[in-house]
XYZ file of C-alpha atoms in Angstrom:
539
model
C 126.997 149.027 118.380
C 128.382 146.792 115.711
C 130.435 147.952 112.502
C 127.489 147.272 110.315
C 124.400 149.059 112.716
C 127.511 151.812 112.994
C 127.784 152.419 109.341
C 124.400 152.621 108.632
C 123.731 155.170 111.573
C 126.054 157.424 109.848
C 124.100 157.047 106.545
C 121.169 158.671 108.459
C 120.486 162.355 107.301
C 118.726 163.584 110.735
C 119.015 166.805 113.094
C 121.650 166.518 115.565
C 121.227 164.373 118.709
C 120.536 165.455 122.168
C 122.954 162.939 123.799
C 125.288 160.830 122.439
C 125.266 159.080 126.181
C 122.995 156.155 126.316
C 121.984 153.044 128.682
C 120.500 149.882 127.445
C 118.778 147.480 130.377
C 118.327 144.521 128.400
C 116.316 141.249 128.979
C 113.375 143.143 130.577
C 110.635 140.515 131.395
C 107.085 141.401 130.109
C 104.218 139.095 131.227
C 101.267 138.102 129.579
C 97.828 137.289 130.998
C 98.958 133.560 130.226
C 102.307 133.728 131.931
C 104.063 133.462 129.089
C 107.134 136.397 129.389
C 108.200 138.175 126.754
C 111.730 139.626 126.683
C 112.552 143.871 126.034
C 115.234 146.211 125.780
C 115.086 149.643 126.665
C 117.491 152.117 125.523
C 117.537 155.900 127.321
C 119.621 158.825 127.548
C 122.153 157.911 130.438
C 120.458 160.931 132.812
C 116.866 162.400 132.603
C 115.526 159.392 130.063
C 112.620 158.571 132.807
C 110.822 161.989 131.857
C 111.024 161.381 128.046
C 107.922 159.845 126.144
C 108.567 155.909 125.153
C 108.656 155.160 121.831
C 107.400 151.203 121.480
C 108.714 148.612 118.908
C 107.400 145.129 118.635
C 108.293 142.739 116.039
C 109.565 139.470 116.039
C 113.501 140.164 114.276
C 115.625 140.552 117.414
C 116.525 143.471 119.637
C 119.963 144.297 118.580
C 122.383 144.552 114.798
C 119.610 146.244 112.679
C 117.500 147.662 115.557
C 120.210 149.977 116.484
C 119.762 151.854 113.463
C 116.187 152.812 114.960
C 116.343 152.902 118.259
C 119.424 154.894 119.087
C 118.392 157.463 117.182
C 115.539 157.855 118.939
C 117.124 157.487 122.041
C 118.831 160.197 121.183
C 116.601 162.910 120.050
C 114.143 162.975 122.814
C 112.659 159.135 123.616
C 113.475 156.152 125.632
C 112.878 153.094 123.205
C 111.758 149.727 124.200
C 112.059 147.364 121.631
C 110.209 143.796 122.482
C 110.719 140.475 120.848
C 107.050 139.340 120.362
C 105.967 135.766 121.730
C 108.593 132.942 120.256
C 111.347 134.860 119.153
C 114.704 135.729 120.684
C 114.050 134.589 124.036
C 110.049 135.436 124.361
C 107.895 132.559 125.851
C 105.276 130.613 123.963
C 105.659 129.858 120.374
C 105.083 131.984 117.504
C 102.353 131.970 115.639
C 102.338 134.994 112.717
C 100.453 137.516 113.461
C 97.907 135.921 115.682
C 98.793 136.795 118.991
C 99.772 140.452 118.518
C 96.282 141.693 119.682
C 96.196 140.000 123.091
C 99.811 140.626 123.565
C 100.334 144.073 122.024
C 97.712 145.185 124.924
C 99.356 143.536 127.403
C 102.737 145.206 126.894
C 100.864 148.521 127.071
C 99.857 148.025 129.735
C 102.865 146.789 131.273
C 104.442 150.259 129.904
C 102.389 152.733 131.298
C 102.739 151.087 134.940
C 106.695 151.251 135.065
C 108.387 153.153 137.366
C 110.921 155.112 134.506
C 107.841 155.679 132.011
C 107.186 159.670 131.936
C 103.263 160.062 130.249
C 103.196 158.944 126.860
C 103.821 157.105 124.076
C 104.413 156.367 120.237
C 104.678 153.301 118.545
C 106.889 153.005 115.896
C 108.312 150.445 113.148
C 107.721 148.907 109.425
C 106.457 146.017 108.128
C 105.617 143.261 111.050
C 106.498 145.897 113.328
C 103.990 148.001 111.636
C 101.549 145.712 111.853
C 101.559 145.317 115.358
C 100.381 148.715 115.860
C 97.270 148.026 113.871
C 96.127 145.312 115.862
C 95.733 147.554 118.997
C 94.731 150.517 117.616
C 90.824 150.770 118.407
C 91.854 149.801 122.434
C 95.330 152.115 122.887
C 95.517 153.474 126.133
C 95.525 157.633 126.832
C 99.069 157.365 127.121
C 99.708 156.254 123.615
C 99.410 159.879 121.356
C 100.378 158.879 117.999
C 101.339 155.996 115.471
C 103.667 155.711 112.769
C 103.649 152.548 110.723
C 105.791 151.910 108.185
C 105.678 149.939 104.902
C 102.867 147.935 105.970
C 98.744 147.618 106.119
C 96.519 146.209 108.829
C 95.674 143.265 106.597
C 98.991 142.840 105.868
C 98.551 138.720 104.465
C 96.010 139.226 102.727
C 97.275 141.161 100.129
C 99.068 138.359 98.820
C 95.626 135.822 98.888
C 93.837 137.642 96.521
C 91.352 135.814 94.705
C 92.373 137.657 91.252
C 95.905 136.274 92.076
C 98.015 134.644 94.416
C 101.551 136.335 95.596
C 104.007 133.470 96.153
C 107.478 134.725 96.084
C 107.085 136.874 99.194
C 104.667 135.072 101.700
C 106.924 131.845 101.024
C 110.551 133.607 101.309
C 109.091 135.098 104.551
C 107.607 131.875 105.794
C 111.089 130.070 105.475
C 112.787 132.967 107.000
C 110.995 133.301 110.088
C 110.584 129.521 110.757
C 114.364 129.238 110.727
C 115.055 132.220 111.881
C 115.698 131.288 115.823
C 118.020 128.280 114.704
C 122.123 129.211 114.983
C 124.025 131.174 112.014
C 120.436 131.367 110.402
C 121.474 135.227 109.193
C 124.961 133.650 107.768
C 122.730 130.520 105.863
C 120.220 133.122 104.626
C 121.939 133.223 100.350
C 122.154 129.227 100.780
C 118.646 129.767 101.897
C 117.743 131.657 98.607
C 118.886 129.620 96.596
C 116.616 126.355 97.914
C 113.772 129.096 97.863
C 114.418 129.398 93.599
C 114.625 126.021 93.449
C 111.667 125.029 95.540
C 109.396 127.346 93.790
C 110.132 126.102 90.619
C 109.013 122.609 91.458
C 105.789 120.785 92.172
C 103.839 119.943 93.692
C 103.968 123.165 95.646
C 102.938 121.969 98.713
C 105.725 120.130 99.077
C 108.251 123.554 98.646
C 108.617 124.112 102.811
C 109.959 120.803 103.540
C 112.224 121.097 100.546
C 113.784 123.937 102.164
C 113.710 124.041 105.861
C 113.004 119.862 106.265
C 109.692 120.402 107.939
C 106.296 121.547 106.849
C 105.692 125.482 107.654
C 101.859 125.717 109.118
C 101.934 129.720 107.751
C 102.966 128.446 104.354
C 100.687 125.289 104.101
C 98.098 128.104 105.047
C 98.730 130.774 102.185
C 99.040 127.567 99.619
C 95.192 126.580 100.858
C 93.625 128.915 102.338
C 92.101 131.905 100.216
C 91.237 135.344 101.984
C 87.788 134.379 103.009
C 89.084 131.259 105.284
C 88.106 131.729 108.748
C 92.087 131.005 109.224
C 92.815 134.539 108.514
C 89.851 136.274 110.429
C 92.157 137.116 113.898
C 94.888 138.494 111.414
C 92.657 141.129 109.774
C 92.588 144.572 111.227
C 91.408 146.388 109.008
C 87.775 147.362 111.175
C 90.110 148.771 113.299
C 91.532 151.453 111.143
C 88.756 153.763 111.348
C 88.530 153.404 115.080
C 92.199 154.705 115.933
C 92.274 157.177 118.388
C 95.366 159.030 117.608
C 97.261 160.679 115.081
C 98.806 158.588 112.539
C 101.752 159.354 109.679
C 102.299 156.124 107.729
C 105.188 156.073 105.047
C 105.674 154.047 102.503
C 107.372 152.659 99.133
C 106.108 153.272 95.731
C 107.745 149.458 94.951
C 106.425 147.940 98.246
C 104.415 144.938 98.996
C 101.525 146.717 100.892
C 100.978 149.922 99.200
C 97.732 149.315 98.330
C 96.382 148.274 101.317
C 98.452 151.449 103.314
C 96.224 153.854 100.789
C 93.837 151.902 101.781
C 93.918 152.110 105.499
C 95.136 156.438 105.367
C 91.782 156.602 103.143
C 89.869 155.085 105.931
C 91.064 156.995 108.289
C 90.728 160.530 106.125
C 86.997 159.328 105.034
C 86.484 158.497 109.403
C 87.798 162.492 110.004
C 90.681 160.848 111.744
C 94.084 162.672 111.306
C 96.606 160.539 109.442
C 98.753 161.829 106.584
C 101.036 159.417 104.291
C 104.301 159.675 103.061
C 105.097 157.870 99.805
C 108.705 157.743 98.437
C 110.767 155.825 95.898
C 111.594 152.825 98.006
C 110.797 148.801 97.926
C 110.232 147.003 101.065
C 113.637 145.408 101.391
C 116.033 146.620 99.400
C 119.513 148.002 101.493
C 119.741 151.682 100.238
C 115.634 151.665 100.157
C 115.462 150.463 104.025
C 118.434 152.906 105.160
C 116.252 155.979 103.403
C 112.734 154.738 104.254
C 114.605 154.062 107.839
C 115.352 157.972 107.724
C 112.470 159.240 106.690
C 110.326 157.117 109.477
C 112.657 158.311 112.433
C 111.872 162.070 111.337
C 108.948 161.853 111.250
C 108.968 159.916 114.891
C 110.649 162.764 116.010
C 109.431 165.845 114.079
C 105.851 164.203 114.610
C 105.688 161.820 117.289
C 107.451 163.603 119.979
C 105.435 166.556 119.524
C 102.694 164.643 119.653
C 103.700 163.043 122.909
C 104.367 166.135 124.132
C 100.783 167.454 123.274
C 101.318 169.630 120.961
C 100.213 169.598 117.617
C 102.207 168.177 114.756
C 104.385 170.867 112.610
C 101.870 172.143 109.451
C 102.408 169.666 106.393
C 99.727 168.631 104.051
C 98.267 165.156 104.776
C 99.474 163.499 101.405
C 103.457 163.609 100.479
C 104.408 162.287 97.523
C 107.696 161.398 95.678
C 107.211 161.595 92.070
C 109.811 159.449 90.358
C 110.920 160.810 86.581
C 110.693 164.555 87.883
C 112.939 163.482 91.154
C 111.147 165.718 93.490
C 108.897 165.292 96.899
C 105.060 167.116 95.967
C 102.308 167.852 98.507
C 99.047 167.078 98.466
C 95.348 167.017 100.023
C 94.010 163.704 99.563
C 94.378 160.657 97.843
C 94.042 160.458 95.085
C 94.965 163.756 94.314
C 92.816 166.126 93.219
C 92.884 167.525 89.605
C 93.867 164.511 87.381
C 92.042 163.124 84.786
C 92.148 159.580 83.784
C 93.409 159.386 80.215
C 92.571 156.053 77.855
C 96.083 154.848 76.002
C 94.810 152.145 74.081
C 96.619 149.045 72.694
C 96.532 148.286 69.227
C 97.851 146.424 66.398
C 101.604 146.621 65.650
C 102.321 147.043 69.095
C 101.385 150.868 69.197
C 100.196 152.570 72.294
C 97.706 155.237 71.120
C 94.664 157.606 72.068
C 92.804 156.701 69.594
C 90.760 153.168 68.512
C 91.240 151.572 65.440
C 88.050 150.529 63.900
C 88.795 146.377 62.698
C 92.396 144.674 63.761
C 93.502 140.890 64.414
C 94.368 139.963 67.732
C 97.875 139.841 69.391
C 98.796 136.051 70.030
C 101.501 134.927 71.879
C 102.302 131.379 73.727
C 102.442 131.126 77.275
C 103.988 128.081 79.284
C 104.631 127.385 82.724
C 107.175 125.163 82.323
C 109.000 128.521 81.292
C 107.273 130.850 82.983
C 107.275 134.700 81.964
C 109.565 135.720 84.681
C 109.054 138.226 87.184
C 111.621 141.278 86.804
C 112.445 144.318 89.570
C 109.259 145.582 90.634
C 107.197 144.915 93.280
C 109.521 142.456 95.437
C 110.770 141.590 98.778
C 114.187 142.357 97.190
C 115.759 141.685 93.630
C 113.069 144.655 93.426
C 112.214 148.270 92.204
C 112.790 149.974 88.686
C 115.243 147.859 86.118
C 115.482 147.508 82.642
C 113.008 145.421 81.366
C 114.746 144.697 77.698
C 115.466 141.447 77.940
C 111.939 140.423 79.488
C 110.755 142.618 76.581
C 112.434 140.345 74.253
C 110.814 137.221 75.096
C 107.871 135.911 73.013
C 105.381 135.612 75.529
C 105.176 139.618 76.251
C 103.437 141.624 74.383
C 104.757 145.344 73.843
C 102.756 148.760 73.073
C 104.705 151.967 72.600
C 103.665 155.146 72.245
C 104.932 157.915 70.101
C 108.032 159.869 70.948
C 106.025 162.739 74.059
C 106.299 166.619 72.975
C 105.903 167.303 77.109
C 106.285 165.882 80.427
C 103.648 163.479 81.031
C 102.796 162.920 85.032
C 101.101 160.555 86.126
C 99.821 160.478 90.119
C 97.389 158.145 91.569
C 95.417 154.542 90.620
C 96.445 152.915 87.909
C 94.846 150.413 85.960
C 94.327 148.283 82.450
C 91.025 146.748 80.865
C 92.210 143.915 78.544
C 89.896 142.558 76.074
C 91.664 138.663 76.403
C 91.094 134.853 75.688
C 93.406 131.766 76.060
C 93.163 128.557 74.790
C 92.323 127.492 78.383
C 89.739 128.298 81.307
C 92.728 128.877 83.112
C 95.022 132.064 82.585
C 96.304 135.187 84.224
C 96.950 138.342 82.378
C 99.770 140.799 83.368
C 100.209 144.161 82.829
C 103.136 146.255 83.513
C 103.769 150.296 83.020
C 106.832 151.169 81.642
C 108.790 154.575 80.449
C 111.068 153.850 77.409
C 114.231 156.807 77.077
C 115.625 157.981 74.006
C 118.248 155.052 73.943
C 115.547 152.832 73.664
C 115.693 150.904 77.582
C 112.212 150.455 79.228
C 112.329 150.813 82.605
C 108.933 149.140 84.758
C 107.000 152.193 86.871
C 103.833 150.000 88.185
C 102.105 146.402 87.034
C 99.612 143.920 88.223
C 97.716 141.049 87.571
C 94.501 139.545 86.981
C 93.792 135.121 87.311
C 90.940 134.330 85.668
C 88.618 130.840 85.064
C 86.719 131.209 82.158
C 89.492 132.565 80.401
C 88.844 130.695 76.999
C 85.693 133.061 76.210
C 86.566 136.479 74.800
C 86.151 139.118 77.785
C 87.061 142.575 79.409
C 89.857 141.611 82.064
C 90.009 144.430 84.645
C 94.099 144.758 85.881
C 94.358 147.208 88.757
C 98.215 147.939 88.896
C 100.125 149.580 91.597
C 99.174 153.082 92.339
C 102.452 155.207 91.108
C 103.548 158.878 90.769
C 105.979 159.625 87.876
C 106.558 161.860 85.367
C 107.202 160.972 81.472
C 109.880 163.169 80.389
C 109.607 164.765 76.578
C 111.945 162.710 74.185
C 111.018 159.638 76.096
C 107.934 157.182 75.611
C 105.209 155.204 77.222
C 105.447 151.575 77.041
C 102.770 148.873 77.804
C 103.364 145.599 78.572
C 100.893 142.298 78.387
C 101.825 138.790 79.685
C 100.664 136.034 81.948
C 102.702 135.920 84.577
C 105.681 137.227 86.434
C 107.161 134.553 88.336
C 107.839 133.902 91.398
C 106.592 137.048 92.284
C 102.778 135.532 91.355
C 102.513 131.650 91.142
C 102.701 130.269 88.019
C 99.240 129.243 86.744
C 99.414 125.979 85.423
C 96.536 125.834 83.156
C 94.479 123.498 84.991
C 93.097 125.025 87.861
C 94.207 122.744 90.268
C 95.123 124.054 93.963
C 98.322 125.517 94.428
C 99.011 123.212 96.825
C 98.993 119.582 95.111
C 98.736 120.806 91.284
C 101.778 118.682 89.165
C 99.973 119.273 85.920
C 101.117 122.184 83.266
C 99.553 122.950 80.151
C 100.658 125.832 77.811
C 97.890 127.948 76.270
C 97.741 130.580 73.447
C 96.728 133.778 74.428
C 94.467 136.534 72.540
C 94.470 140.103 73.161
C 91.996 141.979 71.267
C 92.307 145.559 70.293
C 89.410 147.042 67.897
C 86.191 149.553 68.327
C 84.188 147.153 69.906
C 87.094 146.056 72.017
C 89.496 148.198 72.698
C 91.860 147.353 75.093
C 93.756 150.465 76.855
C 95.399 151.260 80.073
C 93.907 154.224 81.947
C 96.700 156.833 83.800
C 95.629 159.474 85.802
C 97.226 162.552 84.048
C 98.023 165.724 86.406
C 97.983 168.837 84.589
C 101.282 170.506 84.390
């Protein structure tokens, strides 16, 4: 184990080990039906690991440095772990292609499992993001030997989240795009701030099409793809799972980040499975998808429940009584239970948006519309929040301070405010364009007078110069207001690079080189009152 895996293992708040004795076999050679081989490493207690369930990781990141922080604690508390480098990566045949050949060869690795002479009778998969998604791609066909799934930050669309036709995520499909199509060249890790830094640079010029080979010196076909290809191309039909969800066979505990990239569609998928009677429950905590500290405690959290979950599970019991919804509510600092999601008992509350930037429950009859200007040759940038990194909850005052954001503040509260479930804004808008996005972020303001972001989102729109109701769904969120602090609203168009700028025009993202700025309206009066509605939990 090296210094760095070491460190983090000991950052790990779990229940002691078993064994501290463990054997790795490396370089195991899994075939597929098209004789392709793809490479594994299985890690087991040194005596008595061929009796133990197998927990199974696929993903296409390597087998060792970061992987030891999840498999050897497994390996320890009850599994064998077999981690497998999926097709084109770290010594796996065949080329990779993301995403699209984890069906075919997710089933032939089970069945490879379940045939070995050390495997005992079951099995769990485990693993976040790609390695979460893997899991979804099998899971209407697992074999009786598999008894339980636990993906982590992740959905079974997984792409598509980002192609939505209300607006298109840039930052993170591109960043991982570059990543992964470097990722098997030498001292890619050690090139990866360089790397960055071409990424800024890329992004920020156009045409956009042209970003990939400004980076990596070759054009990226998974790239190219999100630039052209919206989420109704037949290109994406093998990568979405999502008929699958309500098919799974087994149980299923999913955790994820209230800051992460594929919330919604993990809601999305345990809701499927609680409407299908299937047992799932979710696990929702304070984390983004990336970040170090984030990953170490979303890391913890995913191994106990592999272990207080999945292993008994394997072992065919049932799993220890919890309620199916666990919830981190940020502001009040503390873990909550629940039955469903949403939960139960809120009641959506209108805080409307009105002249002199106040954030109010009540409508005022006749105001003028706000006006700001936006331009995307200085694009409103994007700030913590929803992120592959540089993400989570920051202080937004210098965004705040910009001229292209709009702010609404409430009142000073007289008691907690919590807010728990979907989140979302209706915007009565109109630009000087057809073109425009409009952006909408949640924020708590504290007595000092910093605004820190809790949840946003954003709407793209074409048809944008006639006055209408723009519909914003933000990120579903748990938090509580604290008395003495505020509610804050903020309206812009854009939060770049995390969306892609829109340029005015409505040119494809791919080959657009033209900008135009636009002045934007948003109108706040009786007949159209603009408001963001928050699902208030009774205290």
């Amino acid at each position: 184990m090296n210094l760095g895996s070491h460190i983090l293992q000991r950052m790990l708040r779990l229940p002691p080990p078993a064994t501290r004795a463990l054997v790795v076999q490396r370089d195991l050679r899994v075939p597929m039906p098209d004789g392709v081989e793809l490479l594994a490493d299985r890690w087991a207690p040194r005596t008595g690991g061929e009796s133990l369930p197998t927990a199974l990781i696929r993903g296409p990141y390597g087998r060792s440095g970061m992987f030891d922080l999840l498999a050897r604690p497994l390996a320890e508390r009850g599994y064998q772990v077999l981690i497998q480098s999926v097709r084109g990566t770290s010594g796996s045949g065949g080329a990779f292609d993301p995403m699209r050949q984890e069906r075919e060869d997710g089933q032939a690795t089970l069945e490879w499992v379940v045939k070995q002479p050390w495997f005992g009778d079951s099995l769990v998969l485990v693993g976040g993001s790609y390695l979460g998604y893997v899991q979804w791609a099998v899971a209407d066909r697992l074999p009786p030997e598999v008894k339980a799934m636990i993906p982590q930050a992740t959905d079974s669309a997984m792409t598509l989240e980002f192609l939505r036709g209300d607006g298109l995520s840039l930052e993170t499909p591109f960043g991982w795009g570059m990543q992964t199509a470097v990722q098997e060249r030498p001292r890619s890790m050690l090139r990866q701030l360089a790397r960055a830094r071409r990424i800024d640079n890329a992004l920020a010029a156009l045409p956009l099409g042209r970003a990939d080979v400004a980076v990596v010196g070759h054009r990226v076909d998974y790239v190219q793809d999100v630039l052209t290809c919206d989420a109704s191309h037949p290109r994406w039909a093998d990568l979405d799972h999502r008929e699958r969800v309500a098919q799974v066979t087994v149980p299923v505990s999913s955790v994820g980040g209230w800051y992460d990239i594929f919330l919604p569609g993990q809601i999305r998928d345990f809701r499927t499975m609680q409407d299908s009677g299937r047992p799932a429950r979710l696990t929702i905590g304070p984390w983004t998808h990336a970040g170090f500290s984030d990953f170490v405690a979303r890391t913890n959290t995913a191994v106990q429940e592999a272990v207080e979950f999945g292993l008994t599970c394997a072992h065919g019991d049932p799993p220890p009584k919890r309620a199916p919804v666990r919830l981190f509510v940020m502001g009040a600092e503390e873990w909550r239970d629940f039955d469903t999601w949403p939960p139960a008992g809120c009641q959506e509350r209108r805080f409307h948006l009105e002249a002199d930037g106040v954030l109010t429950g009540q409508v005022t009859d006749e105001s003028e519309p706000d006006r700001y200007r936006y331009d995307p040759a200085d694009p409103t940038p994007a700030v913590g929040g929803v992120r592959m990194t540089r993400g989570g909850r920051v202080d937004n005052t210098a965004l705040e301070s910009r001229a292209d954001v709009l702010t609404y503040t409430s009142e000073v509260l007289g008691e907690d405010v919590e807010v728990v479930g979907e989140v979302s804004a209706e915007i009565w808008f109109r630009s000087s364009l057809p073109y425009a996005d409009v952006f909408v972020r949640l924020c708590e303001v504290d007595p000092r007078g910093r605004s820190y972001n809790i949840c946003d989102g954003l709407t793209s729109l074409s048809g944008a110069d006639e006055i209408s109701r723009v519909t914003v769904r933000l990120w579903p969120t748990a938090y509580r207001f604290k008395r003495g602090h505020r509610i804050r609203v903020q309206v812009s168009s854009g939060a770049f690079p995390r969306y892609a700028r829109n340029l005015g025009t409505g040119e494809p993202h791919a080959t657009a080189t033209t900008v135009h700025a636009a002045e934007q309206f948003v109108y706040h009066d009786r007949t159209r009152p603009s408001a963001v509605l928050l699902p208030i939990r009774l205290l």
